[in-house]
């Protein structure tokens, strides 16, 4: 799936960004800023920190549009990966600084890593749920948020019980990838200044 041809919009957007079209960055921001911000907020639990991550991610994209490889997947997935990596990197920095300040009262490194992985997994699970096809998402929401069994889920969705079970099984398989995911190393957006794009390109 990672090698499927991306939508035409993705290719066209990358080309416009590579030409330095400020309007393209604005369009990309309008489409994906809420995704980046929600992922960052889920990891960091802080609106101000999520705002900063959002600026850094779009600043990085503006400076480095060619770092997106269309052969590796959609532009949306790439933007989400940048947001996730940068958020986890920032969480590590924040927790490390907090541990230094607390001295002997600081949690053990293994506990800090567990907390970071839990936040990372929760953010990835949110992203997976919002990205999966609507029929799978609807089945999961009924079964796990509204506590419907598969028979009630089938009735609510107007599908057969076998189809309801199939959708739930596929949805859970997708969600399992969030728990199997290894925490990612920091992404290059950390190099971008907090206020947005660097001096190499002008908006």
PDB file of C-alpha atoms in Angstrom, residues 50-182:
ATOM      1  CA  UNK A  50       1.006  21.825  19.914  1.00  0.00           C
ATOM      2  CA  UNK A  51       0.890  25.304  18.350  1.00  0.00           C
ATOM      3  CA  UNK A  52       4.672  25.378  18.246  1.00  0.00           C
ATOM      4  CA  UNK A  53       4.926  21.902  16.716  1.00  0.00           C
ATOM      5  CA  UNK A  54       2.424  22.957  14.045  1.00  0.00           C
ATOM      6  CA  UNK A  55       4.555  25.970  13.129  1.00  0.00           C
ATOM      7  CA  UNK A  56       7.717  23.879  13.052  1.00  0.00           C
ATOM      8  CA  UNK A  57       6.220  21.162  10.862  1.00  0.00           C
ATOM      9  CA  UNK A  58       4.879  23.567   8.242  1.00  0.00           C
ATOM     10  CA  UNK A  59       8.090  25.577   8.387  1.00  0.00           C
ATOM     11  CA  UNK A  60      10.017  22.403   7.647  1.00  0.00           C
ATOM     12  CA  UNK A  61       7.711  21.499   4.771  1.00  0.00           C
ATOM     13  CA  UNK A  62       8.165  24.963   3.273  1.00  0.00           C
ATOM     14  CA  UNK A  63      11.932  24.672   3.490  1.00  0.00           C
ATOM     15  CA  UNK A  64      12.142  21.023   2.385  1.00  0.00           C
ATOM     16  CA  UNK A  65       9.323  20.133  -0.028  1.00  0.00           C
ATOM     17  CA  UNK A  66      11.548  17.665  -1.871  1.00  0.00           C
ATOM     18  CA  UNK A  67      11.919  15.510   1.252  1.00  0.00           C
ATOM     19  CA  UNK A  68       8.445  14.136   0.518  1.00  0.00           C
ATOM     20  CA  UNK A  69       8.723  10.996  -1.605  1.00  0.00           C
ATOM     21  CA  UNK A  70       5.430  10.324  -3.426  1.00  0.00           C
ATOM     22  CA  UNK A  71       6.447   6.678  -3.876  1.00  0.00           C
ATOM     23  CA  UNK A  72       6.290   6.142  -0.111  1.00  0.00           C
ATOM     24  CA  UNK A  73       2.667   7.162   0.376  1.00  0.00           C
ATOM     25  CA  UNK A  74       0.285  10.071   0.567  1.00  0.00           C
ATOM     26  CA  UNK A  75       1.173  13.628   1.476  1.00  0.00           C
ATOM     27  CA  UNK A  76      -1.262  13.399   4.395  1.00  0.00           C
ATOM     28  CA  UNK A  77       0.601  10.407   5.850  1.00  0.00           C
ATOM     29  CA  UNK A  78       3.944  12.164   5.430  1.00  0.00           C
ATOM     30  CA  UNK A  79       2.711  15.294   7.203  1.00  0.00           C
ATOM     31  CA  UNK A  80       1.296  13.165  10.012  1.00  0.00           C
ATOM     32  CA  UNK A  81       4.602  11.319  10.354  1.00  0.00           C
ATOM     33  CA  UNK A  82       6.487  14.607  10.624  1.00  0.00           C
ATOM     34  CA  UNK A  83       4.070  15.806  13.308  1.00  0.00           C
ATOM     35  CA  UNK A  84       4.301  12.550  15.224  1.00  0.00           C
ATOM     36  CA  UNK A  85       8.085  12.389  15.151  1.00  0.00           C
ATOM     37  CA  UNK A  86       8.555  15.983  16.146  1.00  0.00           C
ATOM     38  CA  UNK A  87       6.013  15.705  18.951  1.00  0.00           C
ATOM     39  CA  UNK A  88       7.655  12.601  20.402  1.00  0.00           C
ATOM     40  CA  UNK A  89      11.058  14.295  20.146  1.00  0.00           C
ATOM     41  CA  UNK A  90       9.719  17.349  21.985  1.00  0.00           C
ATOM     42  CA  UNK A  91       8.136  15.132  24.654  1.00  0.00           C
ATOM     43  CA  UNK A  92      11.481  13.412  25.247  1.00  0.00           C
ATOM     44  CA  UNK A  93      13.176  16.801  25.625  1.00  0.00           C
ATOM     45  CA  UNK A  94      10.515  18.062  28.009  1.00  0.00           C
ATOM     46  CA  UNK A  95      10.515  14.944  30.159  1.00  0.00           C
ATOM     47  CA  UNK A  96      14.315  14.852  30.300  1.00  0.00           C
ATOM     48  CA  UNK A  97      14.442  18.483  31.431  1.00  0.00           C
ATOM     49  CA  UNK A  98      11.739  17.818  34.032  1.00  0.00           C
ATOM     50  CA  UNK A  99      13.648  14.792  35.336  1.00  0.00           C
ATOM     51  CA  UNK A 100      16.823  16.851  35.731  1.00  0.00           C
ATOM     52  CA  UNK A 101      14.926  19.501  37.671  1.00  0.00           C
ATOM     53  CA  UNK A 102      13.309  16.933  39.982  1.00  0.00           C
ATOM     54  CA  UNK A 103      16.559  15.141  40.790  1.00  0.00           C
ATOM     55  CA  UNK A 104      16.008  12.131  43.042  1.00  0.00           C
ATOM     56  CA  UNK A 105      12.218  12.495  42.747  1.00  0.00           C
ATOM     57  CA  UNK A 106      12.317  11.954  38.986  1.00  0.00           C
ATOM     58  CA  UNK A 107      10.760   8.779  37.555  1.00  0.00           C
ATOM     59  CA  UNK A 108      13.070   5.999  36.452  1.00  0.00           C
ATOM     60  CA  UNK A 109      14.162   6.147  32.769  1.00  0.00           C
ATOM     61  CA  UNK A 110      12.102   3.030  32.036  1.00  0.00           C
ATOM     62  CA  UNK A 111       8.979   4.703  33.431  1.00  0.00           C
ATOM     63  CA  UNK A 112       9.619   7.858  31.398  1.00  0.00           C
ATOM     64  CA  UNK A 113       9.992   5.743  28.271  1.00  0.00           C
ATOM     65  CA  UNK A 114       6.739   3.937  29.071  1.00  0.00           C
ATOM     66  CA  UNK A 115       4.922   7.271  29.385  1.00  0.00           C
ATOM     67  CA  UNK A 116       6.386   8.493  26.107  1.00  0.00           C
ATOM     68  CA  UNK A 117       5.416   5.297  24.304  1.00  0.00           C
ATOM     69  CA  UNK A 118       1.895   5.457  25.724  1.00  0.00           C
ATOM     70  CA  UNK A 119       1.436   9.022  24.471  1.00  0.00           C
ATOM     71  CA  UNK A 120       2.904   8.090  21.095  1.00  0.00           C
ATOM     72  CA  UNK A 121       0.643   5.046  20.757  1.00  0.00           C
ATOM     73  CA  UNK A 122      -2.467   7.051  21.702  1.00  0.00           C
ATOM     74  CA  UNK A 123      -1.668   9.648  19.047  1.00  0.00           C
ATOM     75  CA  UNK A 124      -1.098   7.003  16.384  1.00  0.00           C
ATOM     76  CA  UNK A 125      -4.330   5.244  17.328  1.00  0.00           C
ATOM     77  CA  UNK A 126      -6.239   8.517  16.934  1.00  0.00           C
ATOM     78  CA  UNK A 127      -4.658   9.058  13.529  1.00  0.00           C
ATOM     79  CA  UNK A 128      -5.423   5.512  12.390  1.00  0.00           C
ATOM     80  CA  UNK A 129      -9.069   5.785  13.436  1.00  0.00           C
ATOM     81  CA  UNK A 130      -9.559   9.113  11.646  1.00  0.00           C
ATOM     82  CA  UNK A 131      -7.741   7.809   8.540  1.00  0.00           C
ATOM     83  CA  UNK A 132      -9.471   4.452   8.114  1.00  0.00           C
ATOM     84  CA  UNK A 133     -12.405   4.057   5.701  1.00  0.00           C
ATOM     85  CA  UNK A 134     -15.678   5.414   7.070  1.00  0.00           C
ATOM     86  CA  UNK A 135     -17.426   1.983   7.262  1.00  0.00           C
ATOM     87  CA  UNK A 136     -14.652   0.577   9.478  1.00  0.00           C
ATOM     88  CA  UNK A 137     -14.563   3.700  11.639  1.00  0.00           C
ATOM     89  CA  UNK A 138     -18.336   3.631  12.122  1.00  0.00           C
ATOM     90  CA  UNK A 139     -18.245  -0.022  13.196  1.00  0.00           C
ATOM     91  CA  UNK A 140     -15.472   0.616  15.729  1.00  0.00           C
ATOM     92  CA  UNK A 141     -17.215   3.657  17.153  1.00  0.00           C
ATOM     93  CA  UNK A 142     -20.427   1.707  17.678  1.00  0.00           C
ATOM     94  CA  UNK A 143     -18.735  -1.341  19.161  1.00  0.00           C
ATOM     95  CA  UNK A 144     -16.195   0.314  21.434  1.00  0.00           C
ATOM     96  CA  UNK A 145     -17.466   3.785  22.212  1.00  0.00           C
ATOM     97  CA  UNK A 146     -21.184   2.988  22.344  1.00  0.00           C
ATOM     98  CA  UNK A 147     -20.695  -0.576  23.655  1.00  0.00           C
ATOM     99  CA  UNK A 148     -22.728  -2.276  20.918  1.00  0.00           C
ATOM    100  CA  UNK A 149     -22.125  -5.969  20.241  1.00  0.00           C
ATOM    101  CA  UNK A 150     -21.613  -7.088  16.659  1.00  0.00           C
ATOM    102  CA  UNK A 151     -25.322  -7.917  16.224  1.00  0.00           C
ATOM    103  CA  UNK A 152     -26.378  -4.439  17.373  1.00  0.00           C
ATOM    104  CA  UNK A 153     -23.606  -2.910  15.258  1.00  0.00           C
ATOM    105  CA  UNK A 154     -24.900  -4.770  12.207  1.00  0.00           C
ATOM    106  CA  UNK A 155     -28.447  -3.555  12.855  1.00  0.00           C
ATOM    107  CA  UNK A 156     -27.357   0.057  13.390  1.00  0.00           C
ATOM    108  CA  UNK A 157     -25.297   0.050  10.192  1.00  0.00           C
ATOM    109  CA  UNK A 158     -27.846  -1.863   8.132  1.00  0.00           C
ATOM    110  CA  UNK A 159     -25.402  -4.626   7.206  1.00  0.00           C
ATOM    111  CA  UNK A 160     -25.247  -8.364   7.813  1.00  0.00           C
ATOM    112  CA  UNK A 161     -23.714  -9.720  10.990  1.00  0.00           C
ATOM    113  CA  UNK A 162     -20.896 -11.263   8.958  1.00  0.00           C
ATOM    114  CA  UNK A 163     -20.139  -7.873   7.423  1.00  0.00           C
ATOM    115  CA  UNK A 164     -20.179  -6.223  10.837  1.00  0.00           C
ATOM    116  CA  UNK A 165     -17.707  -8.797  12.144  1.00  0.00           C
ATOM    117  CA  UNK A 166     -15.496  -8.285   9.080  1.00  0.00           C
ATOM    118  CA  UNK A 167     -15.423  -4.514   9.562  1.00  0.00           C
ATOM    119  CA  UNK A 168     -14.627  -4.829  13.261  1.00  0.00           C
ATOM    120  CA  UNK A 169     -11.866  -7.337  12.572  1.00  0.00           C
ATOM    121  CA  UNK A 170     -10.253  -5.122   9.925  1.00  0.00           C
ATOM    122  CA  UNK A 171     -10.560  -2.041  12.102  1.00  0.00           C
ATOM    123  CA  UNK A 172      -8.900  -3.812  15.032  1.00  0.00           C
ATOM    124  CA  UNK A 173      -6.112  -5.070  12.780  1.00  0.00           C
ATOM    125  CA  UNK A 174      -5.398  -1.497  11.736  1.00  0.00           C
ATOM    126  CA  UNK A 175      -5.484  -0.279  15.330  1.00  0.00           C
ATOM    127  CA  UNK A 176      -3.059  -3.003  16.402  1.00  0.00           C
ATOM    128  CA  UNK A 177      -0.346  -1.326  14.326  1.00  0.00           C
ATOM    129  CA  UNK A 178      -0.408   1.609  16.753  1.00  0.00           C
ATOM    130  CA  UNK A 179       0.594  -0.678  19.622  1.00  0.00           C
ATOM    131  CA  UNK A 180       3.247  -2.475  17.588  1.00  0.00           C
ATOM    132  CA  UNK A 181       4.810   0.794  16.485  1.00  0.00           C
ATOM    133  CA  UNK A 182       8.282   1.665  17.769  1.00  0.00           C
TER     134      UNK A 182
END
